[in-house]
């Protein structure tokens, strides 16, 4: 339950809206109950008066008040139902926005080492399924549960007033039991299953993606069928779990419905007792049980919502985990940077969490305007070093001071947006001329001059309309646009063929003039022209 | 490069419905059982209401004593219990109704992926395919578990109630009968308006989710450029715009539920007024004079039950929409790809000790022809390098031998058999690893490999150091530090799988491209060992050291293959 707390706080940020929505829902419920209860009262009254009239006894009945009441409830029911649905769904969508914005700003505040390395599909399910589970929490669970209690108390008050207090206390018993069965009971009986199922689906998703990524190797080895069969079995187990949780929820619903009906029968029995002692009139005696039957509507919403609470908790837990910002205590001194240096590193240590250090006692000084190459094979920690120098990873030891830097990560990341928007990230105030010039430097200007939309060409999902090498060159161009005096380039030419690479390398020389550049690569060929080279050895 | 495919017309809603119907097949008994239980619950409800009205009538009008009514009360309690059991059973049956369906569809999808082969699969994103396999298939559940049974119940139960009401007072029955068919009519009218809006809505939603996802995935980049605040405000404004568009749809969509609510409320009000006036003796027409408190109250109690199944159906309507949407995408996927490949005739007379290509023609689409008339023989046990400029067809040749691509015409036979008909080794440019231990990863392709063989294989590719400092050796997790393996290490892990196998044929696509010097050395060494074990190796490469390893070099240029 604790995992839900931060999200509940978020949900209750706008109590006014929530209260209005709850009141509309309450009015809908009460109109429905009122319509039936008043109709029952009216029919009994008319039956009694009618019997008197037939017997020739003079009797009168006020038809206007109950008639008006019935018409009022019928219309109110329709109007409040519509208003409630529109208003509450607007609330849900507002919550969705809030949750997304909070989620995003939390994520952007956390360091990369704390953000788990999730695949795109995992993110998609986080941002759709898990967020959805939370944004409907109020409408599906909190509001109905609160209103069920409120309406129950109202009903008991009605029975205390019209029948007597003792009857009301007796009637409270089955209703309380129905409430507990529908809420806590359902939650306790399903939470283990749904939580496990929710985690299983996540595992299954990773499993499927691995299966697809390895399908060439699996096909060659003749193992696709066997591997798929394992995934099918996992999916089937997960579905069986879901069926079990569904059945349990169904039984809880049936039981709580049963108790509500029984409470109505009890109300009828108690009412008849009082009627026969002339302590209550016939129409009122009929009205109370009918009103009790109306409780089934709001109680019916509860088991389903509470049956999913286990999964909702799991969703909240996963999201909490993603945005946890447990920054380790800073042990890094940040000394002032001597005037002639661009980067000063002394006695640096890098490691991931509690694993053995990747690098210790690393020291480096880079002069302003110097072009340095850092060479190391895979696993030598060069990307981790680049991440640390760029400030993405906090070193566990040593000190680091640098000029403002711009960093080309090893992974090419382009956004589903226009070429212009992608480039402007590097320098939001760059002019079109500057954009074209930098595109020319990476030999991509000709490619986009030919496009109809030129700078406004849409780069498609994750830049998919570009080849790997082209996307890399756009990412490089974006970094070149940055006014930062220090550039960190990790494998700047991945996917770019040798001939093009050499040509771009030459053009870069003029671009690099007056700036400090540190290039990271697996060999000297993979880097622009540099003045000095450091080899990393593990 | 993404190819701009012309959007293929997806299956029509009718085809999707027929597909779903065909899927129901052996799940029909669960659906029928759910309907049966639902009908039982409906009948129990009617009995409960009959007895309640009878009790009220006897108690109020006839002034019967409570002890006289005890047997009726017992009957009501029994009916209520029966209804609870029937309701419980209904959800239980419904919960199981689509287990088989989902299993069948997933099996179909997996089989289809297998049929499409690695090349076609590589064209779609793994995330999207995984979503289809998991989420779209799950979306079918509500249709079978909730919508289908409820559709039948929303016909049967109102009819039962109508029959009871008709026997009590035919005029009241006509009120109900008149309002009931109007409801689906109005809902259909409102629904049609909502349909168009819906289309637009779904596009907006998917575009918006896509953009949000895109921003989250690139969050490190946004951080590096100091642009996160700008992106946050962008998410805020786009999400807000999405809300306004969605609300426009919902305002129309909710009209249909308002119509339903309106008719059921008004019908109850009208029935109540009619009964009241009838009981007072104000209406002297037709059956009204016969009305009693019993019949009047029973009609009132049954009126909401008459509309309840329709109400439930409208709640489950989104299950239908979700299933049709998901079903349409699933069906599109299942209908995609090449038609079943033609059988290669006359492979029997192909020699058993060569890989042989005869008059092979291969083209991608209409324009791009790769090979026009290619004939080639590769001796068993040879080590062959394919060289040539990129795009000349080296990979295509490998794909033909692997059976991943089928020749348009001509014959391809590998050791006298159809390509891909026996296990062989494949090494692509991307290493393939799963979450699990080193041993799990190696056993993916060779399940019966011994621990010793696995450890040996890992050492052969120079990854020994990675397992040496782990306490569990080959049984420790591959990506324990959450960082995974580097690209070069992952490819070496894939290479290690080849060592534990006894594949006679091993195909490798640019095995050293993009590797650092260290990994390259290990891969070369490993390949050298593989050739010495007498297996047939075919690989594409530009790499000088690899060319030196081969005992035959084939130059692939412009659809021609010749010895260098």
PDB file of N, CA, C and O in Angstrom, chain B residues 55-89:
ATOM      1  N   UNK B  55     -45.103 -11.000  -0.581  1.00  0.00           N
ATOM      2  CA  UNK B  55     -45.033 -10.739   0.868  1.00  0.00           C
ATOM      3  C   UNK B  55     -45.654  -9.381   1.186  1.00  0.00           C
ATOM      4  O   UNK B  55     -46.471  -9.253   2.115  1.00  0.00           O
ATOM      5  N   UNK B  56     -45.282  -8.361   0.393  1.00  0.00           N
ATOM      6  CA  UNK B  56     -45.792  -7.015   0.652  1.00  0.00           C
ATOM      7  C   UNK B  56     -47.319  -7.009   0.514  1.00  0.00           C
ATOM      8  O   UNK B  56     -48.043  -6.471   1.374  1.00  0.00           O
ATOM      9  N   UNK B  57     -47.798  -7.649  -0.538  1.00  0.00           N
ATOM     10  CA  UNK B  57     -49.235  -7.663  -0.780  1.00  0.00           C
ATOM     11  C   UNK B  57     -49.964  -8.330   0.389  1.00  0.00           C
ATOM     12  O   UNK B  57     -50.907  -7.759   0.946  1.00  0.00           O
ATOM     13  N   UNK B  58     -49.490  -9.517   0.766  1.00  0.00           N
ATOM     14  CA  UNK B  58     -50.147 -10.250   1.844  1.00  0.00           C
ATOM     15  C   UNK B  58     -50.043  -9.479   3.153  1.00  0.00           C
ATOM     16  O   UNK B  58     -51.000  -9.404   3.919  1.00  0.00           O
ATOM     17  N   UNK B  59     -48.870  -8.894   3.413  1.00  0.00           N
ATOM     18  CA  UNK B  59     -48.654  -8.195   4.677  1.00  0.00           C
ATOM     19  C   UNK B  59     -49.454  -6.917   4.779  1.00  0.00           C
ATOM     20  O   UNK B  59     -50.041  -6.618   5.817  1.00  0.00           O
ATOM     21  N   UNK B  60     -49.502  -6.151   3.671  1.00  0.00           N
ATOM     22  CA  UNK B  60     -50.116  -4.826   3.742  1.00  0.00           C
ATOM     23  C   UNK B  60     -51.620  -4.888   3.468  1.00  0.00           C
ATOM     24  O   UNK B  60     -52.416  -4.314   4.223  1.00  0.00           O
ATOM     25  N   UNK B  61     -52.004  -5.576   2.409  1.00  0.00           N
ATOM     26  CA  UNK B  61     -53.416  -5.565   2.018  1.00  0.00           C
ATOM     27  C   UNK B  61     -54.207  -6.611   2.803  1.00  0.00           C
ATOM     28  O   UNK B  61     -55.238  -6.314   3.398  1.00  0.00           O
ATOM     29  N   UNK B  62     -53.652  -7.860   2.838  1.00  0.00           N
ATOM     30  CA  UNK B  62     -54.384  -8.933   3.504  1.00  0.00           C
ATOM     31  C   UNK B  62     -54.076  -8.965   4.999  1.00  0.00           C
ATOM     32  O   UNK B  62     -54.682  -9.730   5.733  1.00  0.00           O
ATOM     33  N   UNK B  63     -53.097  -8.179   5.427  1.00  0.00           N
ATOM     34  CA  UNK B  63     -52.673  -8.095   6.823  1.00  0.00           C
ATOM     35  C   UNK B  63     -52.387  -9.476   7.420  1.00  0.00           C
ATOM     36  O   UNK B  63     -52.805  -9.801   8.535  1.00  0.00           O
ATOM     37  N   UNK B  64     -51.645 -10.283   6.644  1.00  0.00           N
ATOM     38  CA  UNK B  64     -51.242 -11.607   7.143  1.00  0.00           C
ATOM     39  C   UNK B  64     -50.188 -11.431   8.229  1.00  0.00           C
ATOM     40  O   UNK B  64     -49.421 -10.463   8.204  1.00  0.00           O
ATOM     41  N   UNK B  65     -50.109 -12.375   9.160  1.00  0.00           N
ATOM     42  CA  UNK B  65     -49.123 -12.268  10.240  1.00  0.00           C
ATOM     43  C   UNK B  65     -47.760 -12.737   9.738  1.00  0.00           C
ATOM     44  O   UNK B  65     -47.660 -13.463   8.746  1.00  0.00           O
ATOM     45  N   UNK B  66     -46.723 -12.317  10.457  1.00  0.00           N
ATOM     46  CA  UNK B  66     -45.355 -12.660  10.034  1.00  0.00           C
ATOM     47  C   UNK B  66     -45.152 -14.172   9.992  1.00  0.00           C
ATOM     48  O   UNK B  66     -44.479 -14.692   9.097  1.00  0.00           O
ATOM     49  N   UNK B  67     -45.747 -14.878  10.928  1.00  0.00           N
ATOM     50  CA  UNK B  67     -45.553 -16.335  10.964  1.00  0.00           C
ATOM     51  C   UNK B  67     -46.179 -16.983   9.729  1.00  0.00           C
ATOM     52  O   UNK B  67     -45.654 -17.964   9.211  1.00  0.00           O
ATOM     53  N   UNK B  68     -47.277 -16.399   9.218  1.00  0.00           N
ATOM     54  CA  UNK B  68     -47.879 -16.922   7.983  1.00  0.00           C
ATOM     55  C   UNK B  68     -46.955 -16.699   6.788  1.00  0.00           C
ATOM     56  O   UNK B  68     -47.032 -17.408   5.793  1.00  0.00           O
ATOM     57  N   UNK B  69     -46.132 -15.652   6.899  1.00  0.00           N
ATOM     58  CA  UNK B  69     -45.283 -15.280   5.759  1.00  0.00           C
ATOM     59  C   UNK B  69     -43.909 -15.956   5.806  1.00  0.00           C
ATOM     60  O   UNK B  69     -43.108 -15.795   4.888  1.00  0.00           O
ATOM     61  N   UNK B  70     -43.640 -16.690   6.866  1.00  0.00           N
ATOM     62  CA  UNK B  70     -42.293 -17.265   7.043  1.00  0.00           C
ATOM     63  C   UNK B  70     -41.852 -18.080   5.838  1.00  0.00           C
ATOM     64  O   UNK B  70     -40.727 -17.947   5.363  1.00  0.00           O
ATOM     65  N   UNK B  71     -42.781 -18.905   5.307  1.00  0.00           N
ATOM     66  CA  UNK B  71     -42.368 -19.756   4.173  1.00  0.00           C
ATOM     67  C   UNK B  71     -42.011 -18.921   2.945  1.00  0.00           C
ATOM     68  O   UNK B  71     -41.108 -19.239   2.200  1.00  0.00           O
ATOM     69  N   UNK B  72     -42.712 -17.778   2.781  1.00  0.00           N
ATOM     70  CA  UNK B  72     -42.355 -16.902   1.655  1.00  0.00           C
ATOM     71  C   UNK B  72     -40.972 -16.275   1.877  1.00  0.00           C
ATOM     72  O   UNK B  72     -40.170 -16.167   0.952  1.00  0.00           O
ATOM     73  N   UNK B  73     -40.734 -15.865   3.123  1.00  0.00           N
ATOM     74  CA  UNK B  73     -39.411 -15.300   3.428  1.00  0.00           C
ATOM     75  C   UNK B  73     -38.309 -16.321   3.167  1.00  0.00           C
ATOM     76  O   UNK B  73     -37.267 -16.004   2.592  1.00  0.00           O
ATOM     77  N   UNK B  74     -38.570 -17.577   3.577  1.00  0.00           N
ATOM     78  CA  UNK B  74     -37.579 -18.631   3.321  1.00  0.00           C
ATOM     79  C   UNK B  74     -37.327 -18.754   1.818  1.00  0.00           C
ATOM     80  O   UNK B  74     -36.186 -18.882   1.364  1.00  0.00           O
ATOM     81  N   UNK B  75     -38.425 -18.676   1.051  1.00  0.00           N
ATOM     82  CA  UNK B  75     -38.295 -18.758  -0.408  1.00  0.00           C
ATOM     83  C   UNK B  75     -37.444 -17.627  -0.961  1.00  0.00           C
ATOM     84  O   UNK B  75     -36.579 -17.834  -1.835  1.00  0.00           O
ATOM     85  N   UNK B  76     -37.663 -16.404  -0.467  1.00  0.00           N
ATOM     86  CA  UNK B  76     -36.877 -15.262  -0.951  1.00  0.00           C
ATOM     87  C   UNK B  76     -35.394 -15.492  -0.677  1.00  0.00           C
ATOM     88  O   UNK B  76     -34.544 -15.321  -1.561  1.00  0.00           O
ATOM     89  N   UNK B  77     -35.095 -15.906   0.563  1.00  0.00           N
ATOM     90  CA  UNK B  77     -33.692 -16.124   0.929  1.00  0.00           C
ATOM     91  C   UNK B  77     -33.085 -17.193   0.012  1.00  0.00           C
ATOM     92  O   UNK B  77     -31.968 -17.036  -0.502  1.00  0.00           O
ATOM     93  N   UNK B  78     -33.845 -18.260  -0.243  1.00  0.00           N
ATOM     94  CA  UNK B  78     -33.344 -19.315  -1.126  1.00  0.00           C
ATOM     95  C   UNK B  78     -33.076 -18.760  -2.526  1.00  0.00           C
ATOM     96  O   UNK B  78     -32.040 -19.051  -3.144  1.00  0.00           O
ATOM     97  N   UNK B  79     -33.996 -17.944  -3.030  1.00  0.00           N
ATOM     98  CA  UNK B  79     -33.815 -17.360  -4.370  1.00  0.00           C
ATOM     99  C   UNK B  79     -32.571 -16.475  -4.407  1.00  0.00           C
ATOM    100  O   UNK B  79     -31.800 -16.485  -5.375  1.00  0.00           O
ATOM    101  N   UNK B  80     -32.372 -15.709  -3.332  1.00  0.00           N
ATOM    102  CA  UNK B  80     -31.207 -14.805  -3.288  1.00  0.00           C
ATOM    103  C   UNK B  80     -29.909 -15.621  -3.289  1.00  0.00           C
ATOM    104  O   UNK B  80     -28.955 -15.286  -4.002  1.00  0.00           O
ATOM    105  N   UNK B  81     -29.912 -16.701  -2.502  1.00  0.00           N
ATOM    106  CA  UNK B  81     -28.708 -17.541  -2.455  1.00  0.00           C
ATOM    107  C   UNK B  81     -28.471 -18.185  -3.820  1.00  0.00           C
ATOM    108  O   UNK B  81     -27.344 -18.206  -4.334  1.00  0.00           O
ATOM    109  N   UNK B  82     -29.552 -18.685  -4.424  1.00  0.00           N
ATOM    110  CA  UNK B  82     -29.419 -19.293  -5.752  1.00  0.00           C
ATOM    111  C   UNK B  82     -28.852 -18.288  -6.746  1.00  0.00           C
ATOM    112  O   UNK B  82     -27.989 -18.608  -7.573  1.00  0.00           O
ATOM    113  N   UNK B  83     -29.339 -17.036  -6.649  1.00  0.00           N
ATOM    114  CA  UNK B  83     -28.852 -16.025  -7.578  1.00  0.00           C
ATOM    115  C   UNK B  83     -27.354 -15.774  -7.370  1.00  0.00           C
ATOM    116  O   UNK B  83     -26.585 -15.656  -8.332  1.00  0.00           O
ATOM    117  N   UNK B  84     -26.926 -15.712  -6.097  1.00  0.00           N
ATOM    118  CA  UNK B  84     -25.498 -15.467  -5.814  1.00  0.00           C
ATOM    119  C   UNK B  84     -24.645 -16.584  -6.392  1.00  0.00           C
ATOM    120  O   UNK B  84     -23.600 -16.331  -7.011  1.00  0.00           O
ATOM    121  N   UNK B  85     -25.105 -17.829  -6.224  1.00  0.00           N
ATOM    122  CA  UNK B  85     -24.321 -18.946  -6.757  1.00  0.00           C
ATOM    123  C   UNK B  85     -24.244 -18.857  -8.276  1.00  0.00           C
ATOM    124  O   UNK B  85     -23.173 -19.010  -8.875  1.00  0.00           O
ATOM    125  N   UNK B  86     -25.384 -18.573  -8.905  1.00  0.00           N
ATOM    126  CA  UNK B  86     -25.389 -18.473 -10.365  1.00  0.00           C
ATOM    127  C   UNK B  86     -24.484 -17.347 -10.847  1.00  0.00           C
ATOM    128  O   UNK B  86     -23.740 -17.498 -11.823  1.00  0.00           O
ATOM    129  N   UNK B  87     -24.523 -16.207 -10.144  1.00  0.00           N
ATOM    130  CA  UNK B  87     -23.652 -15.080 -10.541  1.00  0.00           C
ATOM    131  C   UNK B  87     -22.185 -15.447 -10.396  1.00  0.00           C
ATOM    132  O   UNK B  87     -21.361 -15.132 -11.250  1.00  0.00           O
ATOM    133  N   UNK B  88     -21.867 -16.102  -9.268  1.00  0.00           N
ATOM    134  CA  UNK B  88     -20.485 -16.520  -9.051  1.00  0.00           C
ATOM    135  C   UNK B  88     -20.021 -17.453 -10.153  1.00  0.00           C
ATOM    136  O   UNK B  88     -18.932 -17.282 -10.724  1.00  0.00           O
ATOM    137  N   UNK B  89     -20.879 -18.422 -10.491  1.00  0.00           N
ATOM    138  CA  UNK B  89     -20.519 -19.376 -11.542  1.00  0.00           C
ATOM    139  C   UNK B  89     -20.365 -18.664 -12.892  1.00  0.00           C
ATOM    140  O   UNK B  89     -19.475 -18.988 -13.680  1.00  0.00           O
TER     141      UNK B  89
END
